[in-house]
Short mmCIF file of C-alpha atoms and ligand atoms in Angstrom, two decimals:
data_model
loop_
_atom_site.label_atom_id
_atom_site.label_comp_id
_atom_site.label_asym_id
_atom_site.label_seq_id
_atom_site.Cartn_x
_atom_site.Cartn_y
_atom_site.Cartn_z
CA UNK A 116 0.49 14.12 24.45
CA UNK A 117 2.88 17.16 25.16
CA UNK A 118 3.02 16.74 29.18
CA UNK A 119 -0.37 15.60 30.14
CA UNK A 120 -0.80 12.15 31.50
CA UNK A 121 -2.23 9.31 29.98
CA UNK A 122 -3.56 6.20 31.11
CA UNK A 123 -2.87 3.05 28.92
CA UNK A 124 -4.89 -0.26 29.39
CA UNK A 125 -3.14 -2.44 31.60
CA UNK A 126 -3.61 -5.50 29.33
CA UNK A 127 -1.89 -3.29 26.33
CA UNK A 128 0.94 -2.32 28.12
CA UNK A 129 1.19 -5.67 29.21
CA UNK A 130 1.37 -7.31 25.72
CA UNK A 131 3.91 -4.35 24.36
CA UNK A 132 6.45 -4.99 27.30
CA UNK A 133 6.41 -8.56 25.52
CA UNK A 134 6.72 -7.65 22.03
CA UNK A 135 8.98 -4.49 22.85
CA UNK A 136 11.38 -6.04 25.55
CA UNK A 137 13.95 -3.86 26.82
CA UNK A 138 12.66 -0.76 24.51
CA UNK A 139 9.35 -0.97 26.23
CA UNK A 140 10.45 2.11 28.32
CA UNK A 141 11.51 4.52 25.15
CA UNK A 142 7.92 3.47 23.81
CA UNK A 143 5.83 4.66 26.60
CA UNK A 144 8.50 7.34 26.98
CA UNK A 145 7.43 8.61 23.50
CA UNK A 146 3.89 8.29 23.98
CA UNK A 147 4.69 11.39 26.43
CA UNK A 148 5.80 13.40 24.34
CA UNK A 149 3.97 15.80 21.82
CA UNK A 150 3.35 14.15 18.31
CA UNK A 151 5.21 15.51 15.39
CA UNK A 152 3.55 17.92 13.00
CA UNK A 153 3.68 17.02 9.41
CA UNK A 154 2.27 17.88 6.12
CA UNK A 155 2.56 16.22 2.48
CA UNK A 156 2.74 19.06 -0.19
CA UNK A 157 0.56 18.43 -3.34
CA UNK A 158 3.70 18.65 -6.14
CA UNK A 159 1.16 20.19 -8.73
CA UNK A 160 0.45 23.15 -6.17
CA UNK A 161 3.43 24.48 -5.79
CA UNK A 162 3.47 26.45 -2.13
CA UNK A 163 6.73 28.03 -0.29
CA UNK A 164 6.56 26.28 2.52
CA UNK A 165 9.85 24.46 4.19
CA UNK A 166 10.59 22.20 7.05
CA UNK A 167 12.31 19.10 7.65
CA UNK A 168 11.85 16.19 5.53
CA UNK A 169 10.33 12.93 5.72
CA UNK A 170 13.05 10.40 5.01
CA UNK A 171 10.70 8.21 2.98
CA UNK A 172 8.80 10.73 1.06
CA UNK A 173 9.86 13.29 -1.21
CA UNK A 174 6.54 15.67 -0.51
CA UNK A 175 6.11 15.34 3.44
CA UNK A 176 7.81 17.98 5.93
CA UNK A 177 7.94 18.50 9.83
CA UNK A 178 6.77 21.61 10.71
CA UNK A 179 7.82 23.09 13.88
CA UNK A 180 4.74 23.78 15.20
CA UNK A 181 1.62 22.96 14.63
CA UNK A 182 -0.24 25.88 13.14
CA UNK A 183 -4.03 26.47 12.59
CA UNK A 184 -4.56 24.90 9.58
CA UNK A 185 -7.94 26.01 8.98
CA UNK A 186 -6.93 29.79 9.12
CA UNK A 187 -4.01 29.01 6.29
CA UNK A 188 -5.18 29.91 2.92
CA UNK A 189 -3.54 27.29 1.23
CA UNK A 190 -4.82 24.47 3.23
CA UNK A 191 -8.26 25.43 1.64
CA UNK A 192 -6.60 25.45 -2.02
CA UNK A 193 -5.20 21.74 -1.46
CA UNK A 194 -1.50 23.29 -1.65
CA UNK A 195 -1.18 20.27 1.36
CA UNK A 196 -2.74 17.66 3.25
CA UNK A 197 -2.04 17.20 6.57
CA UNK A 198 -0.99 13.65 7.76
CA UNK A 199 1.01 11.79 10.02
CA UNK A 200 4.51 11.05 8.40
CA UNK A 201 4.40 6.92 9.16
CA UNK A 202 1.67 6.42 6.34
CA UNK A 203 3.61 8.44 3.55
CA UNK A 204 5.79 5.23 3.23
CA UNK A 205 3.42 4.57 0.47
CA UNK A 206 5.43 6.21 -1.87
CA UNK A 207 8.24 4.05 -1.28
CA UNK A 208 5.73 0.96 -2.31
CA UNK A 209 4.60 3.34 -5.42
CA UNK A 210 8.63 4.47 -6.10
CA UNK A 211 9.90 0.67 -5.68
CA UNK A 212 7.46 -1.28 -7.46
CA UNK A 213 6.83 1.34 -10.07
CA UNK A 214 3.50 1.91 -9.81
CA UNK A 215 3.67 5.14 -11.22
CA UNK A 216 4.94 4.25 -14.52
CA UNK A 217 2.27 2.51 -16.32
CA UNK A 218 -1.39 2.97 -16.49
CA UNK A 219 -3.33 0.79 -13.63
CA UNK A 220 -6.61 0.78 -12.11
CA UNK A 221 -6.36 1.25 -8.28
CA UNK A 222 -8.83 0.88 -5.40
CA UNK A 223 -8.58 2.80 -2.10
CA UNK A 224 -11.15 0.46 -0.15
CA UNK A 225 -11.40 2.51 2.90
CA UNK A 226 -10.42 5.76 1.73
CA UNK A 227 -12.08 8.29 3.95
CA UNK A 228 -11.09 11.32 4.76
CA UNK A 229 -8.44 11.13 2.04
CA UNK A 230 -4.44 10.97 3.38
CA UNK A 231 -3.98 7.82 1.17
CA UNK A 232 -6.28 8.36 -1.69
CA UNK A 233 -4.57 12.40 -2.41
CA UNK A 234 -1.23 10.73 -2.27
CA UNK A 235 -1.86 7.87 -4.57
CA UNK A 236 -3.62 9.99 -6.64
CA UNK A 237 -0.42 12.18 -7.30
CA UNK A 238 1.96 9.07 -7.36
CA UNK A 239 0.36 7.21 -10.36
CA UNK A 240 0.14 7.65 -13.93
CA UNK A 241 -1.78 10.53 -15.25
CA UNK A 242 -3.67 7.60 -17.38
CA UNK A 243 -4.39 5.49 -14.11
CA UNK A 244 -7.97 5.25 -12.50
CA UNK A 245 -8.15 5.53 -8.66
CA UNK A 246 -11.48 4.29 -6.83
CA UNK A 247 -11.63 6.34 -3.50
CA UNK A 248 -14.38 4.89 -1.46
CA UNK A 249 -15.83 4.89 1.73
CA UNK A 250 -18.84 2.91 3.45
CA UNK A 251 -19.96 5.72 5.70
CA UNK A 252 -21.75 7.97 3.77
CA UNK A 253 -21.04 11.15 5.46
CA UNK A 254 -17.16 10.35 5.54
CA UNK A 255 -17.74 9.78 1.60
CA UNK A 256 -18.78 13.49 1.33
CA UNK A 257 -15.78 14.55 3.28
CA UNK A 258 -13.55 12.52 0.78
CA UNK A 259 -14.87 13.72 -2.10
CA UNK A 260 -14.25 17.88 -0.80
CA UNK A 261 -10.76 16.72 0.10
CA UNK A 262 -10.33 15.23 -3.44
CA UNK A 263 -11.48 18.28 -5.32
CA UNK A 264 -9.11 20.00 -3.39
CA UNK A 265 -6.51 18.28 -4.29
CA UNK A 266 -7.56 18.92 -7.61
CA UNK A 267 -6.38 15.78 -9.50
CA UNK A 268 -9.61 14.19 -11.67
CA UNK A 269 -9.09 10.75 -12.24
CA UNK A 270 -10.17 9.99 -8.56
CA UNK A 271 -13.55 8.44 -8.68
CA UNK A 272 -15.51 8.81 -5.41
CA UNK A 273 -17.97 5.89 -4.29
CA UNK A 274 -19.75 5.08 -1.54
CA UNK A 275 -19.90 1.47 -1.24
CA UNK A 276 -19.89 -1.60 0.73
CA UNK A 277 -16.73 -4.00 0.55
CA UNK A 278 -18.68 -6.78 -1.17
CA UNK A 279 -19.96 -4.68 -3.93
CA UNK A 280 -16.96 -4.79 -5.17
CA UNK A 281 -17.37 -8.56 -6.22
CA UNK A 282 -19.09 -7.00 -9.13
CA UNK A 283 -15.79 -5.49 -10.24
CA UNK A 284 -14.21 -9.28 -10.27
CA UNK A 285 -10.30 -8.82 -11.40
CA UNK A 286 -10.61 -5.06 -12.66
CA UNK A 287 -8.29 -3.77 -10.30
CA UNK A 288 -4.53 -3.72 -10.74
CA UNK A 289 -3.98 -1.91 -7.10
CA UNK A 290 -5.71 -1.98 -3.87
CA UNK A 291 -5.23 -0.43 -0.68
CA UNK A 292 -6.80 -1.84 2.45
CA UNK A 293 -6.42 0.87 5.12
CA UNK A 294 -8.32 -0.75 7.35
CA UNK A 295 -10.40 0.15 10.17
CA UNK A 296 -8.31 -1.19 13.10
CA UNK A 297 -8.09 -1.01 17.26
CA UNK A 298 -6.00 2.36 16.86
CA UNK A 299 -3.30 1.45 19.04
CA UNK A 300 -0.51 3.55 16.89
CA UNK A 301 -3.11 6.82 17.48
CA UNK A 302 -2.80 6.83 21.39
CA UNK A 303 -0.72 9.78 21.64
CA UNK A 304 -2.53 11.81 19.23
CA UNK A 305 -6.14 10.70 20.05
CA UNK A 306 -6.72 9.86 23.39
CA UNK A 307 -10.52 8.72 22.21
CA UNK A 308 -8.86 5.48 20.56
CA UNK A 309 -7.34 4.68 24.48
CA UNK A 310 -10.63 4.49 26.11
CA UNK A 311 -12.09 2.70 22.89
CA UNK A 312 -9.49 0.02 23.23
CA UNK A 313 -9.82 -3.40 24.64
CA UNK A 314 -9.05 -7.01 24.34
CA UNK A 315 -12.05 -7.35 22.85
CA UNK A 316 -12.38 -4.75 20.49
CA UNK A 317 -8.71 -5.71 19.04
CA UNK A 318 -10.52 -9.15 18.22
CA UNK A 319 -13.42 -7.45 16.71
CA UNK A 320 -11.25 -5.43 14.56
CA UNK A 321 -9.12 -8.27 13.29
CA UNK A 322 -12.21 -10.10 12.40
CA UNK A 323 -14.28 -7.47 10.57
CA UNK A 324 -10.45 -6.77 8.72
CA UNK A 325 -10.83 -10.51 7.78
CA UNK A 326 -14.41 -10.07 6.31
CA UNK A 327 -12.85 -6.92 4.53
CA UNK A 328 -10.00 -8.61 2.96
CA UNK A 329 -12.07 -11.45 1.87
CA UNK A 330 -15.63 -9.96 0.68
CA UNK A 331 -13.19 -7.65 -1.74
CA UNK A 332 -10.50 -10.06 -2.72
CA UNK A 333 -12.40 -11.19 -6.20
CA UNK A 334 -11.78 -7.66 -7.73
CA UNK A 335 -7.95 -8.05 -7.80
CA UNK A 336 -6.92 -9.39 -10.57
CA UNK A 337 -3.94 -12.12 -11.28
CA UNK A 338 -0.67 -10.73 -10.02
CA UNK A 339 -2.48 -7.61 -8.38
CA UNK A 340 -1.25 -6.06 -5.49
CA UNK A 341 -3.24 -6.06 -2.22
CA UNK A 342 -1.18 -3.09 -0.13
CA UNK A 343 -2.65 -3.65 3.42
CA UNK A 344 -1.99 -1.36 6.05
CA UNK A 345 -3.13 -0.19 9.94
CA UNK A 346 -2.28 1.80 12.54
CA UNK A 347 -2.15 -0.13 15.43
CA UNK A 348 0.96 -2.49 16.67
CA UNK A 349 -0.95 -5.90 17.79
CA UNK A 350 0.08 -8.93 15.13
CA UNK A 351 -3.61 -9.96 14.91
CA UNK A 352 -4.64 -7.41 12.99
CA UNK A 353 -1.45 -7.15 10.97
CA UNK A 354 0.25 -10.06 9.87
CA UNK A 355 -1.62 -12.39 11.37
CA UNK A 356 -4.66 -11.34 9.23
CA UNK A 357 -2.50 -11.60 6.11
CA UNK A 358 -1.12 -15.04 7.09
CA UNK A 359 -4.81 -15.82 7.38
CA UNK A 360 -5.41 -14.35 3.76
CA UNK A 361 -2.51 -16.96 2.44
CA UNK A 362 -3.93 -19.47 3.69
CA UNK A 363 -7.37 -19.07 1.91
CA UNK A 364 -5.57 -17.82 -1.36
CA UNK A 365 -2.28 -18.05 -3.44
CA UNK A 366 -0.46 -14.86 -2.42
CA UNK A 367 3.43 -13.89 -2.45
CA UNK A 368 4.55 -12.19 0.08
CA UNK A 369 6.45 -8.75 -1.25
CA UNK A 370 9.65 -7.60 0.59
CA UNK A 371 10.31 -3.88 0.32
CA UNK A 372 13.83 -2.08 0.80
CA UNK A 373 13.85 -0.02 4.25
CA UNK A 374 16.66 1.98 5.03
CA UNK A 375 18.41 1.01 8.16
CA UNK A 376 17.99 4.68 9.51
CA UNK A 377 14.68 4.98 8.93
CA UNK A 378 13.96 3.10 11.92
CA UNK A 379 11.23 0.84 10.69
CA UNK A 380 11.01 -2.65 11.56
CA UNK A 381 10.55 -5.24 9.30
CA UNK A 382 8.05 -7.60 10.79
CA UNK A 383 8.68 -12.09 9.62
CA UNK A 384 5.43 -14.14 10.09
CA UNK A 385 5.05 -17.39 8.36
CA UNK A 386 5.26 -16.71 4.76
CA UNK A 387 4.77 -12.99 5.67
CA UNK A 388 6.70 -10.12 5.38
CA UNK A 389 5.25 -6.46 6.64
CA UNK A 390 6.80 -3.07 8.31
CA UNK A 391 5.94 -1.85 11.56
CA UNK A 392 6.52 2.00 12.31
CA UNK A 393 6.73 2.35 16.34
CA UNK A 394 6.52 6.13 17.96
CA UNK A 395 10.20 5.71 19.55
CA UNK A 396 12.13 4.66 16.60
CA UNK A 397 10.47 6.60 13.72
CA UNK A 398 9.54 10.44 13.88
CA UNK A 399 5.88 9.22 13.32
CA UNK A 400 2.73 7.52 14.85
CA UNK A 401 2.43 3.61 15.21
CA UNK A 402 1.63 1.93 11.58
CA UNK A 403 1.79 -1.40 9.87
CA UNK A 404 1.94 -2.33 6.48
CA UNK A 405 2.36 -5.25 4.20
CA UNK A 406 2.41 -5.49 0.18
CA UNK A 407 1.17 -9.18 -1.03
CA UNK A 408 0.57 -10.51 -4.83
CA UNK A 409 -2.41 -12.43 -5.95
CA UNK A 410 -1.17 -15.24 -7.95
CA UNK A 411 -3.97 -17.63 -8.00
CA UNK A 412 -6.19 -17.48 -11.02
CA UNK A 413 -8.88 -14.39 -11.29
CA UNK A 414 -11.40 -14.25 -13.50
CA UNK A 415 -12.20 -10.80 -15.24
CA UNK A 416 -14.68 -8.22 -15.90
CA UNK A 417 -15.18 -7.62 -19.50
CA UNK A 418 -15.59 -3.39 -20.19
CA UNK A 419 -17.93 -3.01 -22.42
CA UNK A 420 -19.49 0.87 -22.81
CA UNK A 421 -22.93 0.99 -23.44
CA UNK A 422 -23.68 4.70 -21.45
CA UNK A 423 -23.47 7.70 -23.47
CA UNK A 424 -21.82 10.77 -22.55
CA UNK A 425 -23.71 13.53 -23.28
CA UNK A 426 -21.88 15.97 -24.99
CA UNK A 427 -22.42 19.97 -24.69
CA UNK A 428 -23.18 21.95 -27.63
CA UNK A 429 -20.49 22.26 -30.26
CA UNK A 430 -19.59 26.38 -28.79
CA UNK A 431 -19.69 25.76 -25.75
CA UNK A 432 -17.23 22.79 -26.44
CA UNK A 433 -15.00 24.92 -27.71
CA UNK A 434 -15.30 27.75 -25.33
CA UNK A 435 -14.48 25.39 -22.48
CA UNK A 436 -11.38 23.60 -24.14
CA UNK A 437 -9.78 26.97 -23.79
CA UNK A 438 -10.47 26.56 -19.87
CA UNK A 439 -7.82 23.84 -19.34
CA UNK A 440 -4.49 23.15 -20.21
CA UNK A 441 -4.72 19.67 -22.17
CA UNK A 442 -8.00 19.47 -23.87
CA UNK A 443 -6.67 16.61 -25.88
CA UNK A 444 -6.85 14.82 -22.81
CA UNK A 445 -10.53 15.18 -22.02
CA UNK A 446 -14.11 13.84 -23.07
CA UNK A 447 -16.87 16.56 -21.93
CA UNK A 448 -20.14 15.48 -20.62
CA UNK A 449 -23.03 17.19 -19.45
CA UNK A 450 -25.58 16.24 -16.62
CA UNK A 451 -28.27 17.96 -15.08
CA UNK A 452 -26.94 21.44 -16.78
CA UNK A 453 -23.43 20.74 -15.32
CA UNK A 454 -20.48 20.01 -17.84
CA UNK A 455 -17.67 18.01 -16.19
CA UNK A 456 -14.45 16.34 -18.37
CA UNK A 457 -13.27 13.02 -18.35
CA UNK A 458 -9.87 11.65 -18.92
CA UNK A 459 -10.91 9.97 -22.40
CA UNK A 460 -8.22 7.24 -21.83
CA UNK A 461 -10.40 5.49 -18.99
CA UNK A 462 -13.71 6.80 -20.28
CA UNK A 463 -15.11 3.34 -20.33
CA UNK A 464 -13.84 2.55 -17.26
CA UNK A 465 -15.98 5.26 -15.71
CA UNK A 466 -19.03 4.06 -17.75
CA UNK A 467 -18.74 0.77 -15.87
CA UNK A 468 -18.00 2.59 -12.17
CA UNK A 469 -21.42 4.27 -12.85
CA UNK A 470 -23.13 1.19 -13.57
CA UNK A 471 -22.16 -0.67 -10.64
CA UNK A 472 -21.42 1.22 -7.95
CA UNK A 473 -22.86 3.89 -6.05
CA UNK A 474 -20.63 7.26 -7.63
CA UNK A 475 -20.36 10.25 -4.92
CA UNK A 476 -18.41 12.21 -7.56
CA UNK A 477 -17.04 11.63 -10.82
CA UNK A 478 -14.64 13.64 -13.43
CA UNK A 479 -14.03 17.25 -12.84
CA UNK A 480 -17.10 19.79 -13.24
CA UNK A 481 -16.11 22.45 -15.18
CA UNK A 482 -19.18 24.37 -15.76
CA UNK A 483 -22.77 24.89 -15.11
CA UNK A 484 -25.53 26.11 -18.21
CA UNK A 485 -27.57 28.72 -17.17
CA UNK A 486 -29.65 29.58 -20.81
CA UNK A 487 -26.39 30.02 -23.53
CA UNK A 488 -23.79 31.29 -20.35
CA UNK A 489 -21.15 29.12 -18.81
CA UNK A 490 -20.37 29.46 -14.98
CA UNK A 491 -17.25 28.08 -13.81
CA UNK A 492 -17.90 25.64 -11.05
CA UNK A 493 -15.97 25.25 -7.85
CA UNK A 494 -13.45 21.87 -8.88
CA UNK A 495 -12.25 23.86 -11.72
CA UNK A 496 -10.49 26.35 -10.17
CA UNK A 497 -8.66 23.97 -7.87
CA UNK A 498 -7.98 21.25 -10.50
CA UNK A 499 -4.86 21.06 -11.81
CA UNK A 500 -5.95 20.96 -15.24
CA UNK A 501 -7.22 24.83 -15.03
CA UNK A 502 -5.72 27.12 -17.79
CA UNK A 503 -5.36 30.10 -15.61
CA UNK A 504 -4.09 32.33 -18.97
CA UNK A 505 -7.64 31.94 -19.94
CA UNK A 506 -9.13 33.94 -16.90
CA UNK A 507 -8.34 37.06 -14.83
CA UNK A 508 -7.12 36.63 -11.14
CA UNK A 509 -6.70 38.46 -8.51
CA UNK A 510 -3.91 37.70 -5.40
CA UNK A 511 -5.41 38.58 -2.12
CA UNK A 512 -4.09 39.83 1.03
CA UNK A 513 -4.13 37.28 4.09
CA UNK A 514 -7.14 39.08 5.64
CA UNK A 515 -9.26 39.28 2.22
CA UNK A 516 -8.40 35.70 1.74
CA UNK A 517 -9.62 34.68 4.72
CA UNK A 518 -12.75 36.82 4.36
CA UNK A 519 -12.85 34.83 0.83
CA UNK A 520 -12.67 31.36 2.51
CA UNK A 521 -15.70 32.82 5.16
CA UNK A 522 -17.65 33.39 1.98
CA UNK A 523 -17.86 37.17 3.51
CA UNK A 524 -18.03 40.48 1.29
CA UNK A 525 -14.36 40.80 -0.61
CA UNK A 526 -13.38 44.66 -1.31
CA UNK A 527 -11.22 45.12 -4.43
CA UNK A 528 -9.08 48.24 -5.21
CA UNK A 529 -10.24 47.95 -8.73
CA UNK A 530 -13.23 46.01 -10.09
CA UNK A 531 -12.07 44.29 -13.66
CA UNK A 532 -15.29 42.81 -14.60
CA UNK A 533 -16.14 39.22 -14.93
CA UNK A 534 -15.09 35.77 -13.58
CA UNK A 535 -11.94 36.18 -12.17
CA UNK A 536 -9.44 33.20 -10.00
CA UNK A 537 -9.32 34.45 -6.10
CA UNK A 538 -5.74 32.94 -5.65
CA UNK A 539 -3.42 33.51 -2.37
CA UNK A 540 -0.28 33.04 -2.80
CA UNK A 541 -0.70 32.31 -6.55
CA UNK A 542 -2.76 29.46 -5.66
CA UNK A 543 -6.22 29.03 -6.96
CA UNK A 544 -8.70 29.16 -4.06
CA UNK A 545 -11.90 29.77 -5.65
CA UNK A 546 -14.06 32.32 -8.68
CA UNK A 547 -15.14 35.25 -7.93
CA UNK A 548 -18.00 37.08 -9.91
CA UNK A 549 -16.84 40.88 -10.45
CA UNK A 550 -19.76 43.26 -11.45
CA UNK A 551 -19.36 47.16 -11.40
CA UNK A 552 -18.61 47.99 -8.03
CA UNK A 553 -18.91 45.11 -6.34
CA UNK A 554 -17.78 41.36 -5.81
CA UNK A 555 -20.12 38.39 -5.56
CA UNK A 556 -17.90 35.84 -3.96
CA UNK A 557 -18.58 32.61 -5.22
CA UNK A 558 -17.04 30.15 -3.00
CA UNK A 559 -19.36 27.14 -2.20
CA UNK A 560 -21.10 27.90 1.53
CA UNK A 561 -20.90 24.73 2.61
CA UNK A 562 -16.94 24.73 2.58
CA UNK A 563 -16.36 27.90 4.34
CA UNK A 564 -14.50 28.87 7.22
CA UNK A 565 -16.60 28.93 10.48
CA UNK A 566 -13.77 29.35 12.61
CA UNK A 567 -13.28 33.02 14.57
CA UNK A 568 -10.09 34.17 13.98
CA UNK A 569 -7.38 33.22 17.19
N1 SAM B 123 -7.33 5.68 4.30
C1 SAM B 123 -7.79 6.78 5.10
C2 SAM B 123 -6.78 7.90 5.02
O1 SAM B 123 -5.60 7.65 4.73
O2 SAM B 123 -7.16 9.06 5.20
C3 SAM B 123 -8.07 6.39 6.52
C4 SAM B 123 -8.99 5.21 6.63
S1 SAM B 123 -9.47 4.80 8.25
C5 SAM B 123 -8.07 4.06 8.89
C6 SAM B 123 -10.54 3.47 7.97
C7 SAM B 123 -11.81 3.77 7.23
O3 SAM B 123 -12.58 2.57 7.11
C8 SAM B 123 -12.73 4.78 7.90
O4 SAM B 123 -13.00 5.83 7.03
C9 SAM B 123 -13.99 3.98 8.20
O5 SAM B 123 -15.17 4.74 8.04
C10 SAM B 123 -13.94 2.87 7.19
N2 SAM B 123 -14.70 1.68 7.59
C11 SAM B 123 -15.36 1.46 8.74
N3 SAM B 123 -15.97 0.25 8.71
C12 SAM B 123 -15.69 -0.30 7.53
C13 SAM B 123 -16.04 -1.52 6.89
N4 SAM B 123 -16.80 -2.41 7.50
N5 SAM B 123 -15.59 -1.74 5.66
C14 SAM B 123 -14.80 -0.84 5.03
N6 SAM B 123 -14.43 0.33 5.59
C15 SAM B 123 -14.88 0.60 6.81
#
């Protein structure tokens, strides 16, 4: 916490100077000292930004300092997400059991605000499906903003209760249980998950984890892959949960390949095998995780499409194929005068997400209709599927970006009329309408930068 002093419950320090032994010391020594700053670059954004890398993750630097995010143009165009270095192991789970390389359908059970669900969405196949939901319905809205930022479509948004996915029974090939835990790993960097800690609460967390686990276990299919992680240290909600979970199911245990400087510790329970990231030995914050194989027998959901897309008029069709870079790729579909594409490879697969869950956001809107006009909409310009060639641009200073991003009044030097990319840094941030002598700056109001300058 960078110098200032914090008070750790008695009964958790007692239990860690168990577990830890003689390291006990160099863990509450590193709980003094400041957390390390680091970011995960998107690889289809490409920014200039350097620093020290993350031993287990080809996209995630240490910065030196921590800078104001929210006054960095990029931030806002998704060129990054910010997030502690511990839970970018992922990839190594993604790089070792090649989840990238074939087509799957992935869930993200507790996605919100999105550190899990932006990176999985860039490790797997450009044919995979990712279901990014969240129960609390305002933290769905936030993971749906940081999804379009990140500007990758095949990330379906829900908003939906664990259970609900029992009407999903085997469909998914991946899912990720970030669960909501007792925060232990967090105490340097949060001091609110110190005084929510207790006995108690630790036991309240491993339970409701349980209920998690077991209300969506039916929508794995045979040999899918539960990936469960936390960040907190205690073995009851860790292993001891997943030891639980093989004893109500047939599950294999999967071992994963940690270098030996990396620091982590790989964690034996029972028939279970997990990694726990502690603050002293890793350049990170506390984290557990633990990769497990259905094997019992799962019965599946059938797809079967009845819904109809609705497709736009044949010239607008073509008009907007010119708008991205693989139109091949794409089904268009138009709702309430809004066009958005869909990868047509998993088309049914998003017919059947509609008709059982509740959808926050869905494909990529491209366009709305006003009368025989098309309006570019907001994801398009940050998707990675935009065709810039197809529209005008125009690179802005540092200052007129910002004033972009506070949806203020942006002065040109020259006024080439039409839609036109507001980019920083070559990066798409948002559209900008240019009329004869002025700018109508387009960028959605409820995204914009609040913040006074430092
Ligand atoms: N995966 C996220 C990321 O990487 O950015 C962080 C997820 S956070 C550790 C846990 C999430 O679980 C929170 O967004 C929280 O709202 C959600 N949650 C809370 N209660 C839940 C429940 N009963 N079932 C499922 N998720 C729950």
């Amino acid at each position: 916490m960078g110098g200032t002093e914090i008070k750790l419950p008695e009964e958790f320090l007692t239990r860690m100077q168990v577990d830890l032994g003689e390291s006990f010391a160099d863990f509450t020594n590193s709980l003094e000292s400041a957390p390390p700053t680091s970011i995960r670059l998107n690889p289809q954004k490409k920014s200039k930004l350097s620093g020290k890398p993350v031993p287990w993750c080809s996209t995630g630097l240490y910065l030196e300092s921590r800078p104001v995010f929210t006054l960095d143009p990029i931030f806002h165009a998704g060129a990054y997400y910010v997030q502690e270095a511990s839970s970018m192991f992922l990839e190594q789970i993604f790089l070792q059991l090649g989840l990238g390389s074939q087509p799957l359908h992935m869930l993200d059970l507790s996605a919100a605000p999105g550190g899990k669900s932006t990176h999985i969405a860039s490790l797997m196949h450009k044919d995979s499906l990712l279901v990014a939901n969240e129960v609390i319905r305002s933290r769905a809205s936030i993971l749906a903003e940081n999804i379009i930022k990140w500007g990758i479509g095949n990330v379906v948004v829900t908003n939906n209760d664990p259970e609900d996915f029992n009407r999903l029974r085997g469909f998914f090939d991946v899912m990720v249980v970030d669960a909501p835990c007792s925060g232990e790993g967090l105490f340097r960097k949060d001091p609110d998950a110190i005084t929510e800690w207790s006995v108690d609460n630790v036991q309240l967390c491993a339970k409701r984890q349980r209920r998690i686990l077991n209300d969506s276990w039916s929508c794995l299919k045979t040999n899918g892959l539960l990936v469960y992680c936390t960040c907190t240290y205690n073995s009851f909600e860790n292993e001891e949960n997943i030891q639980w979970l093989s004893e109500q199911h047939e599950v294999e245990s999967i071992p994963l390949h940690v270098d030996a400087d990396w620091g982590i510790e790989k964690v034996v329970f029972k028939n279970i095998i997990g990694y726990r990231f502690f603050p002293h030995r890793v350049k990170g914050e506390g984290f557990f995780i633990s990769v497990i194989k259905k094997t019992e027998r799962q019965e599946e959901i059938r797809l079967k499409s009845k819904r109809k897309f609705t497709q736009p008029p044949q010239r607008m069709a073509e008009e907007l194929k010119q708008w991205i870079r693989h139109p091949e790729n794409f089904v268009f579909s138009t709702h309430h005068e809004v066009i958005s594409m869909i990868n047509k490879n998993i088309l049914e697969e998003h017919s059947l997400l509609l008709d059982t869950l509740h959808v926050v956001s869905i494909g990529t809107k491209l366009a709305s209709v006003k009368g025989q006009k098309l309006i570019p909409e907001h994801e398009l310009a940050l998707s990675v599927e935009l065709n810039p060639q197809n529209f005008s641009s125009q690179e802005l200073s540092f200052e007129q970006a910002i004033q972009y991003l506070r949806k203020e009044t942006v002065v040109l030097p020259e006024y080439k009329k039409g839609y036109t990319l507001a980019t920083y840094q070559s990066i798409p941030l948002g559209w900008m309408h240019v009329l004869d002598n002025r700018v109508n700056n387009l960028y959605p109001k409820a995204l914009r930068i609040r913040m006074k300058a430092g």
